[in-house]
Every structure is written in structure tokens, then in C-alpha cells.
GROMACS .gro file of N, CA and C in nm:
model
  486
    1MET      N    1  -4.950  -2.863  -0.262
    1MET     CA    2  -4.891  -2.767  -0.320
    1MET      C    3  -4.746  -2.746  -0.295
    2ASN      N    4  -4.652  -2.772  -0.389
    2ASN     CA    5  -4.494  -2.762  -0.360
    2ASN      C    6  -4.462  -2.604  -0.370
    3GLN      N    7  -4.404  -2.556  -0.285
    3GLN     CA    8  -4.364  -2.409  -0.304
    3GLN      C    9  -4.182  -2.400  -0.312
    4ARG      N   10  -4.141  -2.339  -0.407
    4ARG     CA   11  -3.997  -2.355  -0.413
    4ARG      C   12  -3.958  -2.209  -0.326
    5PRO      N   13  -3.833  -2.282  -0.236
    5PRO     CA   14  -3.800  -2.150  -0.147
    5PRO      C   15  -3.769  -2.036  -0.194
    6ASN      N   16  -3.794  -1.937  -0.110
    6ASN     CA   17  -3.752  -1.782  -0.154
    6ASN      C   18  -3.613  -1.777  -0.171
    7SER      N   19  -3.538  -1.706  -0.242
    7SER     CA   20  -3.418  -1.704  -0.273
    7SER      C   21  -3.356  -1.614  -0.145
    8SER      N   22  -3.431  -1.511  -0.075
    8SER     CA   23  -3.385  -1.452   0.043
    8SER      C   24  -3.411  -1.529   0.149
    9SER      N   25  -3.462  -1.651   0.148
    9SER     CA   26  -3.440  -1.738   0.294
    9SER      C   27  -3.304  -1.828   0.271
   10SER      N   28  -3.223  -1.817   0.156
   10SER     CA   29  -3.108  -1.886   0.155
   10SER      C   30  -2.996  -1.844   0.225
   11ILE      N   31  -2.926  -1.942   0.262
   11ILE     CA   32  -2.797  -1.929   0.353
   11ILE      C   33  -2.694  -1.819   0.301
   12PHE      N   34  -2.734  -1.832   0.181
   12PHE     CA   35  -2.592  -1.727   0.120
   12PHE      C   36  -2.668  -1.576   0.071
   13SER      N   37  -2.746  -1.553   0.154
   13SER     CA   38  -2.811  -1.412   0.134
   13SER      C   39  -2.710  -1.314   0.133
   14PRO      N   40  -2.765  -1.196   0.061
   14PRO     CA   41  -2.650  -1.083   0.059
   14PRO      C   42  -2.643  -1.030   0.238
   15VAL      N   43  -2.726  -1.059   0.318
   15VAL     CA   44  -2.716  -1.012   0.428
   15VAL      C   45  -2.620  -1.098   0.523
   16VAL      N   46  -2.630  -1.223   0.501
   16VAL     CA   47  -2.532  -1.317   0.568
   16VAL      C   48  -2.389  -1.301   0.513
   17MET      N   49  -2.385  -1.277   0.390
   17MET     CA   50  -2.266  -1.241   0.338
   17MET      C   51  -2.199  -1.125   0.375
   18ALA      N   52  -2.256  -1.019   0.393
   18ALA     CA   53  -2.215  -0.893   0.442
   18ALA      C   54  -2.159  -0.927   0.573
   19ILE      N   55  -2.228  -0.996   0.662
   19ILE     CA   56  -2.173  -1.043   0.793
   19ILE      C   57  -2.063  -1.111   0.817
   20ILE      N   58  -2.060  -1.220   0.705
   20ILE     CA   59  -1.923  -1.282   0.714
   20ILE      C   60  -1.797  -1.219   0.669
   21ALA      N   61  -1.830  -1.123   0.565
   21ALA     CA   62  -1.726  -1.025   0.512
   21ALA      C   63  -1.673  -0.935   0.627
   22ALA      N   64  -1.787  -0.886   0.696
   22ALA     CA   65  -1.760  -0.802   0.792
   22ALA      C   66  -1.657  -0.851   0.913
   23ALA      N   67  -1.696  -0.956   0.944
   23ALA     CA   68  -1.614  -1.051   1.047
   23ALA      C   69  -1.473  -1.091   0.999
   24VAL      N   70  -1.461  -1.146   0.888
   24VAL     CA   71  -1.329  -1.167   0.818
   24VAL      C   72  -1.244  -1.041   0.830
   25VAL      N   73  -1.306  -0.921   0.798
   25VAL     CA   74  -1.213  -0.793   0.768
   25VAL      C   75  -1.177  -0.748   0.934
   26VAL      N   76  -1.271  -0.770   0.995
   26VAL     CA   77  -1.244  -0.740   1.162
   26VAL      C   78  -1.133  -0.817   1.193
   27GLY      N   79  -1.144  -0.963   1.170
   27GLY     CA   80  -1.055  -1.069   1.209
   27GLY      C   81  -0.904  -1.025   1.159
   28ILE      N   82  -0.900  -1.007   1.067
   28ILE     CA   83  -0.756  -0.981   0.987
   28ILE      C   84  -0.720  -0.818   1.071
   29ALA      N   85  -0.792  -0.729   1.068
   29ALA     CA   86  -0.763  -0.617   1.132
   29ALA      C   87  -0.701  -0.653   1.238
   30LEU      N   88  -0.776  -0.722   1.349
   30LEU     CA   89  -0.731  -0.741   1.493
   30LEU      C   90  -0.591  -0.830   1.476
   31GLY      N   91  -0.591  -0.909   1.395
   31GLY     CA   92  -0.458  -1.012   1.386
   31GLY      C   93  -0.327  -0.921   1.359
   32MET      N   94  -0.354  -0.827   1.246
   32MET     CA   95  -0.242  -0.743   1.223
   32MET      C   96  -0.212  -0.636   1.307
   33GLY      N   97  -0.315  -0.592   1.388
   33GLY     CA   98  -0.259  -0.491   1.515
   33GLY      C   99  -0.205  -0.570   1.629
   34LEU      N  100  -0.239  -0.687   1.653
   34LEU     CA  101  -0.191  -0.779   1.762
   34LEU      C  102  -0.046  -0.792   1.729
   35SER      N  103  -0.033  -0.830   1.590
   35SER     CA  104   0.134  -0.872   1.573
   35SER      C  105   0.219  -0.766   1.559
   36THR      N  106   0.156  -0.657   1.489
   36THR     CA  107   0.253  -0.545   1.499
   36THR      C  108   0.280  -0.470   1.635
   37SER      N  109   0.197  -0.513   1.729
   37SER     CA  110   0.235  -0.445   1.874
   37SER      C  111   0.315  -0.503   1.944
   38ALA      N  112   0.357  -0.639   1.874
   38ALA     CA  113   0.445  -0.728   1.985
   38ALA      C  114   0.606  -0.630   2.007
   39THR      N  115   0.651  -0.642   2.121
   39THR     CA  116   0.765  -0.554   2.135
   39THR      C  117   0.865  -0.672   2.160
   40SER      N  118   0.984  -0.625   2.126
   40SER     CA  119   1.105  -0.719   2.131
   40SER      C  120   1.189  -0.657   2.241
   41SER      N  121   1.209  -0.718   2.337
   41SER     CA  122   1.293  -0.712   2.455
   41SER      C  123   1.341  -0.811   2.523
   42PRO      N  124   1.445  -0.810   2.615
   42PRO     CA  125   1.502  -0.924   2.652
   42PRO      C  126   1.405  -1.017   2.736
   43GLU      N  127   1.279  -0.946   2.775
   43GLU     CA  128   1.165  -1.025   2.820
   43GLU      C  129   1.081  -1.078   2.733
   44ASN      N  130   1.100  -1.053   2.583
   44ASN     CA  131   1.013  -1.124   2.512
   44ASN      C  132   1.070  -1.124   2.351
   45VAL      N  133   1.139  -1.222   2.343
   45VAL     CA  134   1.204  -1.235   2.217
   45VAL      C  135   1.142  -1.280   2.112
   46ALA      N  136   1.073  -1.181   2.027
   46ALA     CA  137   0.987  -1.220   1.953
   46ALA      C  138   1.040  -1.255   1.788
   47SER      N  139   1.128  -1.253   1.745
   47SER     CA  140   1.195  -1.284   1.644
   47SER      C  141   1.347  -1.324   1.624
   48ARG      N  142   1.372  -1.383   1.511
   48ARG     CA  143   1.500  -1.409   1.486
   48ARG      C  144   1.588  -1.281   1.451
   49GLN      N  145   1.519  -1.216   1.397
   49GLN     CA  146   1.605  -1.069   1.388
   49GLN      C  147   1.650  -1.007   1.488
   50TYR      N  148   1.551  -1.017   1.609
   50TYR     CA  149   1.613  -0.956   1.735
   50TYR      C  150   1.739  -1.045   1.781
   51ILE      N  151   1.733  -1.182   1.784
   51ILE     CA  152   1.854  -1.249   1.838
   51ILE      C  153   1.945  -1.196   1.759
   52ASP      N  154   1.941  -1.191   1.608
   52ASP     CA  155   2.059  -1.141   1.518
   52ASP      C  156   2.127  -1.027   1.553
   53GLU      N  157   2.057  -0.911   1.606
   53GLU     CA  158   2.096  -0.790   1.625
   53GLU      C  159   2.179  -0.818   1.759
   54MET      N  160   2.131  -0.887   1.858
   54MET     CA  161   2.173  -0.897   2.006
   54MET      C  162   2.324  -0.989   2.027
   55ALA      N  163   2.338  -1.052   1.893
   55ALA     CA  164   2.457  -1.130   1.876
   55ALA      C  165   2.566  -1.057   1.897
   56PRO      N  166   2.695  -1.127   1.949
   56PRO     CA  167   2.818  -1.053   1.992
   56PRO      C  168   2.864  -1.041   1.846
   57SER      N  169   2.953  -0.922   1.817
   57SER     CA  170   3.009  -0.891   1.702
   57SER      C  171   2.921  -0.894   1.601
   58SER      N  172   2.792  -0.878   1.595
   58SER     CA  173   2.686  -0.932   1.514
   58SER      C  174   2.689  -0.944   1.350
   59GLN      N  175   2.773  -0.817   1.311
   59GLN     CA  176   2.763  -0.808   1.154
   59GLN      C  177   2.868  -0.958   1.123
   60ILE      N  178   2.964  -0.980   1.215
   60ILE     CA  179   3.047  -1.090   1.158
   60ILE      C  180   2.988  -1.220   1.197
   61CYS      N  181   2.900  -1.213   1.299
   61CYS     CA  182   2.823  -1.348   1.313
   61CYS      C  183   2.726  -1.377   1.225
   62VAL      N  184   2.663  -1.285   1.169
   62VAL     CA  185   2.547  -1.313   1.040
   62VAL      C  186   2.623  -1.361   0.947
   63GLN      N  187   2.744  -1.276   0.892
   63GLN     CA  188   2.813  -1.310   0.769
   63GLN      C  189   2.869  -1.465   0.779
   64TYR      N  190   2.945  -1.478   0.888
   64TYR     CA  191   3.031  -1.593   0.901
   64TYR      C  192   2.986  -1.717   0.976
   65GLY      N  193   2.853  -1.693   1.022
   65GLY     CA  194   2.806  -1.813   1.111
   65GLY      C  195   2.636  -1.773   1.133
   66SER      N  196   2.592  -1.804   1.277
   66SER     CA  197   2.454  -1.814   1.304
   66SER      C  198   2.464  -1.774   1.447
   67SER      N  199   2.362  -1.643   1.455
   67SER     CA  200   2.332  -1.609   1.614
   67SER      C  201   2.293  -1.715   1.668
   68ALA      N  202   2.288  -1.728   1.815
   68ALA     CA  203   2.261  -1.809   1.904
   68ALA      C  204   2.229  -1.755   2.052
   69VAL      N  205   2.135  -1.850   2.098
   69VAL     CA  206   2.128  -1.810   2.257
   69VAL      C  207   2.204  -1.901   2.332
   70THR      N  208   2.296  -1.863   2.431
   70THR     CA  209   2.403  -1.952   2.484
   70THR      C  210   2.337  -1.950   2.624
   71MET      N  211   2.342  -2.059   2.683
   71MET     CA  212   2.316  -2.115   2.812
   71MET      C  213   2.416  -2.189   2.929
   72ASP      N  214   2.499  -2.126   3.006
   72ASP     CA  215   2.576  -2.161   3.104
   72ASP      C  216   2.519  -2.200   3.244
   73ALA      N  217   2.527  -2.328   3.264
   73ALA     CA  218   2.478  -2.379   3.375
   73ALA      C  219   2.587  -2.496   3.441
   74ARG      N  220   2.574  -2.479   3.583
   74ARG     CA  221   2.674  -2.619   3.636
   74ARG      C  222   2.580  -2.727   3.677
   75PHE      N  223   2.612  -2.813   3.660
   75PHE     CA  224   2.586  -2.977   3.694
   75PHE      C  225   2.634  -3.024   3.834
   76PHE      N  226   2.566  -3.069   3.929
   76PHE     CA  227   2.637  -3.134   4.040
   76PHE      C  228   2.554  -3.265   4.019
   77VAL      N  229   2.660  -3.374   4.058
   77VAL     CA  230   2.584  -3.509   4.086
   77VAL      C  231   2.655  -3.560   4.214
   78THR      N  232   2.567  -3.594   4.298
   78THR     CA  233   2.614  -3.656   4.415
   78THR      C  234   2.581  -3.821   4.422
   79PHE      N  235   2.659  -3.885   4.480
   79PHE     CA  236   2.639  -4.030   4.461
   79PHE      C  237   2.597  -4.121   4.590
   80ASN      N  238   2.617  -4.048   4.700
   80ASN     CA  239   2.527  -4.118   4.808
   80ASN      C  240   2.476  -4.009   4.892
   81PRO      N  241   2.341  -4.008   4.880
   81PRO     CA  242   2.252  -4.070   4.775
   81PRO      C  243   2.267  -4.005   4.651
   82PHE      N  244   2.234  -4.053   4.522
   82PHE     CA  245   2.268  -4.011   4.412
   82PHE      C  246   2.115  -3.906   4.388
   83SER      N  247   2.205  -3.808   4.344
   83SER     CA  248   2.099  -3.705   4.304
   83SER      C  249   2.185  -3.614   4.205
   84VAL      N  250   2.103  -3.516   4.139
   84VAL     CA  251   2.150  -3.452   4.012
   84VAL      C  252   2.094  -3.296   4.062
   85TYR      N  253   2.196  -3.186   4.075
   85TYR     CA  254   2.139  -3.061   4.105
   85TYR      C  255   2.197  -2.967   3.958
   86VAL      N  256   2.119  -2.856   3.952
   86VAL     CA  257   2.148  -2.782   3.849
   86VAL      C  258   2.122  -2.655   3.895
   87SER      N  259   2.235  -2.575   3.831
   87SER     CA  260   2.238  -2.407   3.870
   87SER      C  261   2.158  -2.354   3.797
   88ARG      N  262   2.087  -2.237   3.830
   88ARG     CA  263   2.037  -2.173   3.736
   88ARG      C  264   2.124  -2.108   3.611
   89PRO      N  265   2.058  -2.130   3.514
   89PRO     CA  266   2.121  -2.090   3.399
   89PRO      C  267   2.116  -1.968   3.349
   90LYS      N  268   2.251  -1.919   3.296
   90LYS     CA  269   2.296  -1.773   3.278
   90LYS      C  270   2.269  -1.769   3.119
   91MET      N  271   2.171  -1.696   3.042
   91MET     CA  272   2.139  -1.691   2.922
   91MET      C  273   2.184  -1.562   2.872
   92GLN      N  274   2.276  -1.579   2.750
   92GLN     CA  275   2.355  -1.431   2.681
   92GLN      C  276   2.351  -1.466   2.534
   93PRO      N  277   2.361  -1.377   2.457
   93PRO     CA  278   2.394  -1.392   2.306
   93PRO      C  279   2.493  -1.449   2.271
   94GLY      N  280   2.511  -1.501   2.173
   94GLY     CA  281   2.629  -1.600   2.120
   94GLY      C  282   2.610  -1.614   1.973
   95CYS      N  283   2.720  -1.667   1.922
   95CYS     CA  284   2.715  -1.686   1.804
   95CYS      C  285   2.832  -1.830   1.743
   96VAL      N  286   2.770  -1.907   1.649
   96VAL     CA  287   2.829  -2.037   1.620
   96VAL      C  288   2.880  -1.999   1.458
   97LEU      N  289   3.012  -1.992   1.473
   97LEU     CA  290   3.080  -2.023   1.335
   97LEU      C  291   3.070  -2.143   1.237
   98ARG      N  292   3.056  -2.090   1.079
   98ARG     CA  293   3.061  -2.202   1.040
   98ARG      C  294   3.208  -2.271   1.015
   99ARG      N  295   3.224  -2.377   1.002
   99ARG     CA  296   3.336  -2.476   1.037
   99ARG      C  297   3.449  -2.379   0.903
  100THR      N  298   3.400  -2.334   0.810
  100THR     CA  299   3.472  -2.298   0.673
  100THR      C  300   3.539  -2.140   0.720
  101ASP      N  301   3.490  -2.077   0.818
  101ASP     CA  302   3.486  -1.954   0.864
  101ASP      C  303   3.568  -1.945   0.977
  102TRP      N  304   3.660  -2.028   1.040
  102TRP     CA  305   3.759  -2.002   1.166
  102TRP      C  306   3.861  -1.934   1.118
  103ALA      N  307   3.887  -1.863   1.008
  103ALA     CA  308   4.000  -1.781   0.956
  103ALA      C  309   3.977  -1.632   1.040
  104ILE      N  310   3.858  -1.605   1.059
  104ILE     CA  311   3.824  -1.493   1.146
  104ILE      C  312   3.856  -1.495   1.272
  105LEU      N  313   3.882  -1.586   1.325
  105LEU     CA  314   3.914  -1.602   1.481
  105LEU      C  315   4.085  -1.607   1.468
  106GLU      N  316   4.133  -1.681   1.384
  106GLU     CA  317   4.280  -1.699   1.357
  106GLU      C  318   4.328  -1.563   1.320
  107GLN      N  319   4.273  -1.490   1.232
  107GLN     CA  320   4.324  -1.355   1.220
  107GLN      C  321   4.349  -1.243   1.319
  108ARG      N  322   4.271  -1.275   1.429
  108ARG     CA  323   4.239  -1.199   1.543
  108ARG      C  324   4.328  -1.257   1.656
  109ASN      N  325   4.409  -1.379   1.638
  109ASN     CA  326   4.485  -1.445   1.717
  109ASN      C  327   4.419  -1.473   1.851
  110LEU      N  328   4.289  -1.522   1.828
  110LEU     CA  329   4.200  -1.567   1.959
  110LEU      C  330   4.186  -1.691   1.979
  111LEU      N  331   4.252  -1.788   1.872
  111LEU     CA  332   4.279  -1.927   1.887
  111LEU      C  333   4.435  -1.984   1.875
  112THR      N  334   4.449  -2.082   1.977
  112THR     CA  335   4.572  -2.125   1.984
  112THR      C  336   4.582  -2.234   1.867
  113SER      N  337   4.706  -2.286   1.808
  113SER     CA  338   4.687  -2.403   1.734
  113SER      C  339   4.628  -2.525   1.795
  114GLU      N  340   4.679  -2.555   1.927
  114GLU     CA  341   4.626  -2.676   1.983
  114GLU      C  342   4.449  -2.655   1.980
  115GLN      N  343   4.403  -2.537   2.008
  115GLN     CA  344   4.283  -2.545   2.011
  115GLN      C  345   4.214  -2.568   1.869
  116GLN      N  346   4.273  -2.539   1.796
  116GLN     CA  347   4.209  -2.562   1.643
  116GLN      C  348   4.252  -2.673   1.605
  117ARG      N  349   4.354  -2.737   1.639
  117ARG     CA  350   4.362  -2.886   1.625
  117ARG      C  351   4.257  -2.990   1.690
  118GLU      N  352   4.244  -2.959   1.831
  118GLU     CA  353   4.163  -3.031   1.893
  118GLU      C  354   4.032  -3.042   1.850
  119CYS      N  355   3.970  -2.927   1.805
  119CYS     CA  356   3.846  -2.904   1.778
  119CYS      C  357   3.831  -2.964   1.610
  120LYS      N  358   3.925  -2.938   1.546
  120LYS     CA  359   3.915  -3.002   1.398
  120LYS      C  360   3.910  -3.150   1.379
  121ASN      N  361   4.018  -3.219   1.488
  121ASN     CA  362   4.012  -3.367   1.503
  121ASN      C  363   3.868  -3.421   1.534
  122ASN      N  364   3.791  -3.336   1.592
  122ASN     CA  365   3.645  -3.400   1.642
  122ASN      C  366   3.538  -3.331   1.548
  123MET      N  367   3.554  -3.292   1.454
  123MET     CA  368   3.481  -3.248   1.356
  123MET      C  369   3.380  -3.154   1.386
  124ASN      N  370   3.436  -3.051   1.453
  124ASN     CA  371   3.319  -2.938   1.536
  124ASN      C  372   3.382  -2.823   1.510
  125THR      N  373   3.302  -2.711   1.569
  125THR     CA  374   3.352  -2.573   1.519
  125THR      C  375   3.350  -2.507   1.628
  126PHE      N  376   3.347  -2.365   1.630
  126PHE     CA  377   3.369  -2.252   1.740
  126PHE      C  378   3.243  -2.204   1.768
  127GLY      N  379   3.213  -2.159   1.884
  127GLY     CA  380   3.108  -2.060   1.928
  127GLY      C  381   3.187  -1.965   2.037
  128PHE      N  382   3.124  -1.855   2.031
  128PHE     CA  383   3.173  -1.752   2.126
  128PHE      C  384   3.051  -1.655   2.173
  129THR      N  385   3.083  -1.601   2.300
  129THR     CA  386   3.013  -1.501   2.358
  129THR      C  387   3.117  -1.363   2.372
  130GLY      N  388   3.039  -1.266   2.384
  130GLY     CA  389   3.115  -1.141   2.401
  130GLY      C  390   3.174  -1.090   2.283
  131ASN      N  391   3.192  -0.979   2.265
  131ASN     CA  392   3.257  -0.898   2.157
  131ASN      C  393   3.408  -0.942   2.113
  132LEU      N  394   3.420  -0.966   1.978
  132LEU     CA  395   3.560  -1.021   1.939
  132LEU      C  396   3.640  -0.941   1.984
  133ASP      N  397   3.612  -0.796   1.975
  133ASP     CA  398   3.715  -0.695   1.993
  133ASP      C  399   3.766  -0.666   2.133
  134SER      N  400   3.677  -0.733   2.241
  134SER     CA  401   3.737  -0.717   2.385
  134SER      C  402   3.707  -0.858   2.434
  135SER      N  403   3.790  -0.951   2.453
  135SER     CA  404   3.807  -1.060   2.516
  135SER      C  405   3.681  -1.161   2.526
  136PRO      N  406   3.657  -1.217   2.405
  136PRO     CA  407   3.520  -1.301   2.388
  136PRO      C  408   3.566  -1.420   2.453
  137ARG      N  409   3.493  -1.519   2.490
  137ARG     CA  410   3.475  -1.634   2.541
  137ARG      C  411   3.460  -1.742   2.422
  138ILE      N  412   3.545  -1.823   2.379
  138ILE     CA  413   3.554  -1.907   2.273
  138ILE      C  414   3.558  -2.055   2.319
  139ASP      N  415   3.460  -2.125   2.262
  139ASP     CA  416   3.446  -2.274   2.281
  139ASP      C  417   3.435  -2.359   2.182
  140CYS      N  418   3.501  -2.458   2.166
  140CYS     CA  419   3.488  -2.565   2.058
  140CYS      C  420   3.343  -2.622   2.099
  141VAL      N  421   3.268  -2.613   1.996
  141VAL     CA  422   3.126  -2.687   2.040
  141VAL      C  423   3.074  -2.763   1.942
  142TYR      N  424   3.024  -2.860   1.979
  142TYR     CA  425   2.969  -3.002   1.887
  142TYR      C  426   2.831  -2.967   1.842
  143ARG      N  427   2.819  -3.009   1.726
  143ARG     CA  428   2.651  -3.013   1.689
  143ARG      C  429   2.591  -3.128   1.743
  144ASN      N  430   2.488  -3.137   1.782
  144ASN     CA  431   2.388  -3.250   1.823
  144ASN      C  432   2.261  -3.260   1.762
  145ASP      N  433   2.242  -3.331   1.654
  145ASP     CA  434   2.103  -3.334   1.600
  145ASP      C  435   2.029  -3.455   1.623
  146SER      N  436   2.066  -3.499   1.725
  146SER     CA  437   1.977  -3.652   1.776
  146SER      C  438   1.858  -3.577   1.846
  147ALA      N  439   1.855  -3.459   1.929
  147ALA     CA  440   1.763  -3.452   1.980
  147ALA      C  441   1.631  -3.364   1.893
  148GLY      N  442   1.691  -3.333   1.761
  148GLY     CA  443   1.568  -3.281   1.676
  148GLY      C  444   1.510  -3.155   1.722
  149ASN      N  445   1.419  -3.110   1.642
  149ASN     CA  446   1.341  -2.981   1.667
  149ASN      C  447   1.206  -3.015   1.720
  150LEU      N  448   1.176  -3.014   1.828
  150LEU     CA  449   1.024  -3.070   1.882
  150LEU      C  450   0.943  -2.963   1.833
  151PHE      N  451   0.984  -2.828   1.815
  151PHE     CA  452   0.887  -2.733   1.771
  151PHE      C  453   0.833  -2.774   1.619
  152LEU      N  454   0.887  -2.858   1.591
  152LEU     CA  455   0.846  -2.889   1.423
  152LEU      C  456   0.727  -3.030   1.431
  153THR      N  457   0.742  -3.093   1.567
  153THR     CA  458   0.658  -3.176   1.539
  153THR      C  459   0.506  -3.159   1.607
  154GLN      N  460   0.401  -3.198   1.562
  154GLN     CA  461   0.267  -3.149   1.608
  154GLN      C  462   0.244  -3.186   1.751
  155SER      N  463   0.252  -3.310   1.759
  155SER     CA  464   0.228  -3.373   1.899
  155SER      C  465   0.323  -3.307   2.009
  156GLY      N  466   0.447  -3.307   1.981
  156GLY     CA  467   0.543  -3.275   2.085
  156GLY      C  468   0.560  -3.365   2.168
  157VAL      N  469   0.523  -3.504   2.175
  157VAL     CA  470   0.535  -3.598   2.260
  157VAL      C  471   0.647  -3.688   2.196
  158ASN      N  472   0.723  -3.675   2.082
  158ASN     CA  473   0.802  -3.777   2.018
  158ASN      C  474   0.922  -3.771   2.115
  159VAL      N  475   0.966  -3.890   2.120
  159VAL     CA  476   1.114  -3.918   2.198
  159VAL      C  477   1.222  -3.926   2.087
  160PRO      N  478   1.323  -3.804   2.133
  160PRO     CA  479   1.421  -3.822   2.020
  160PRO      C  480   1.512  -3.933   2.028
  161SER      N  481   1.577  -4.006   1.932
  161SER     CA  482   1.634  -4.087   1.932
  161SER      C  483   1.811  -4.067   1.961
  162GLU      N  484   1.875  -4.174   2.019
  162GLU     CA  485   1.992  -4.143   2.057
  162GLU      C  486   2.091  -4.164   1.945
   0.00000   0.00000   0.00000
């Protein structure tokens, strides 16, 4: 005698569906709770918004460029024996201006004509640390896209081309 399976023994019974729905709701609630409890501090930079807020002259930076994290480090190379030494990097908020917006630095007399000419000849732009109103450090910076963004690769083992 063939018996048809009872509908209550199906994998999609109302009890199983209720358990799955409850697990999804609890998972979403936990995820939202954990993501909103993340704190932004110098020890835990959790968002681009925090970096934008900490940029020097932040209103000018966001309007005329892009906020950045700058790293100052010194490298020492010895030749006998050959070795490379790196100092501990100093990380601080910075800003990279768009090439079309150098006028903001010119208006404040923060660039010499020699600095502008040299940077423009190499097709670069300027970056700075420190507030523009009180002795910022301004450098001609070179864009380097050859390294690529390894956060976008899934394996993380791609070797950038030179």
C-alpha cells in the first residue's frame, strides 16, 4: 500500500518556517546592533566620514580635494652590508587637492611660483597636513595607480604591475 506523505512532515512545515523566520530576524537585529555600536576614534577608524571630519581645513578639503591619511617615515639604506631600515611611521590626517583647485593655496600665498611650476611640469598636484590658516606642510604629491587597490581583489594575492 502506497501512502502519501503527510503534509505536516514536509520540510516546509509552518513550525520550521517560523523557526527560520525567527533566526533571520534575530540575525538582522544582531547585525544592526553590532554595526551601530562601532565607535569612531583614532584607534578605530570606521568610516570615510570620520577621515573627512579629521582632515585639516576639512571644509576646504572636502570641497576642493579629498581627505587622506598621510604617513611620514624615513628610510635608511646601508651598503656594506646591504640593508634597509624604516623608522616608525607617523600617521596624521591630510588632504590632496584636485589639480584644478590649486588657487586655494595661491590665494593664501602658501605656494611659490617655483613650487607651482615644478609640480605642474611633472603633472602632479599638492597635498597638505596641518590647518591652512596656521603653517601647513604642503608637498607636491605624485599619483601612483600602479599599486592598485588590493582591497578590491578577492584573493588579495595579485601582484601589482609596474
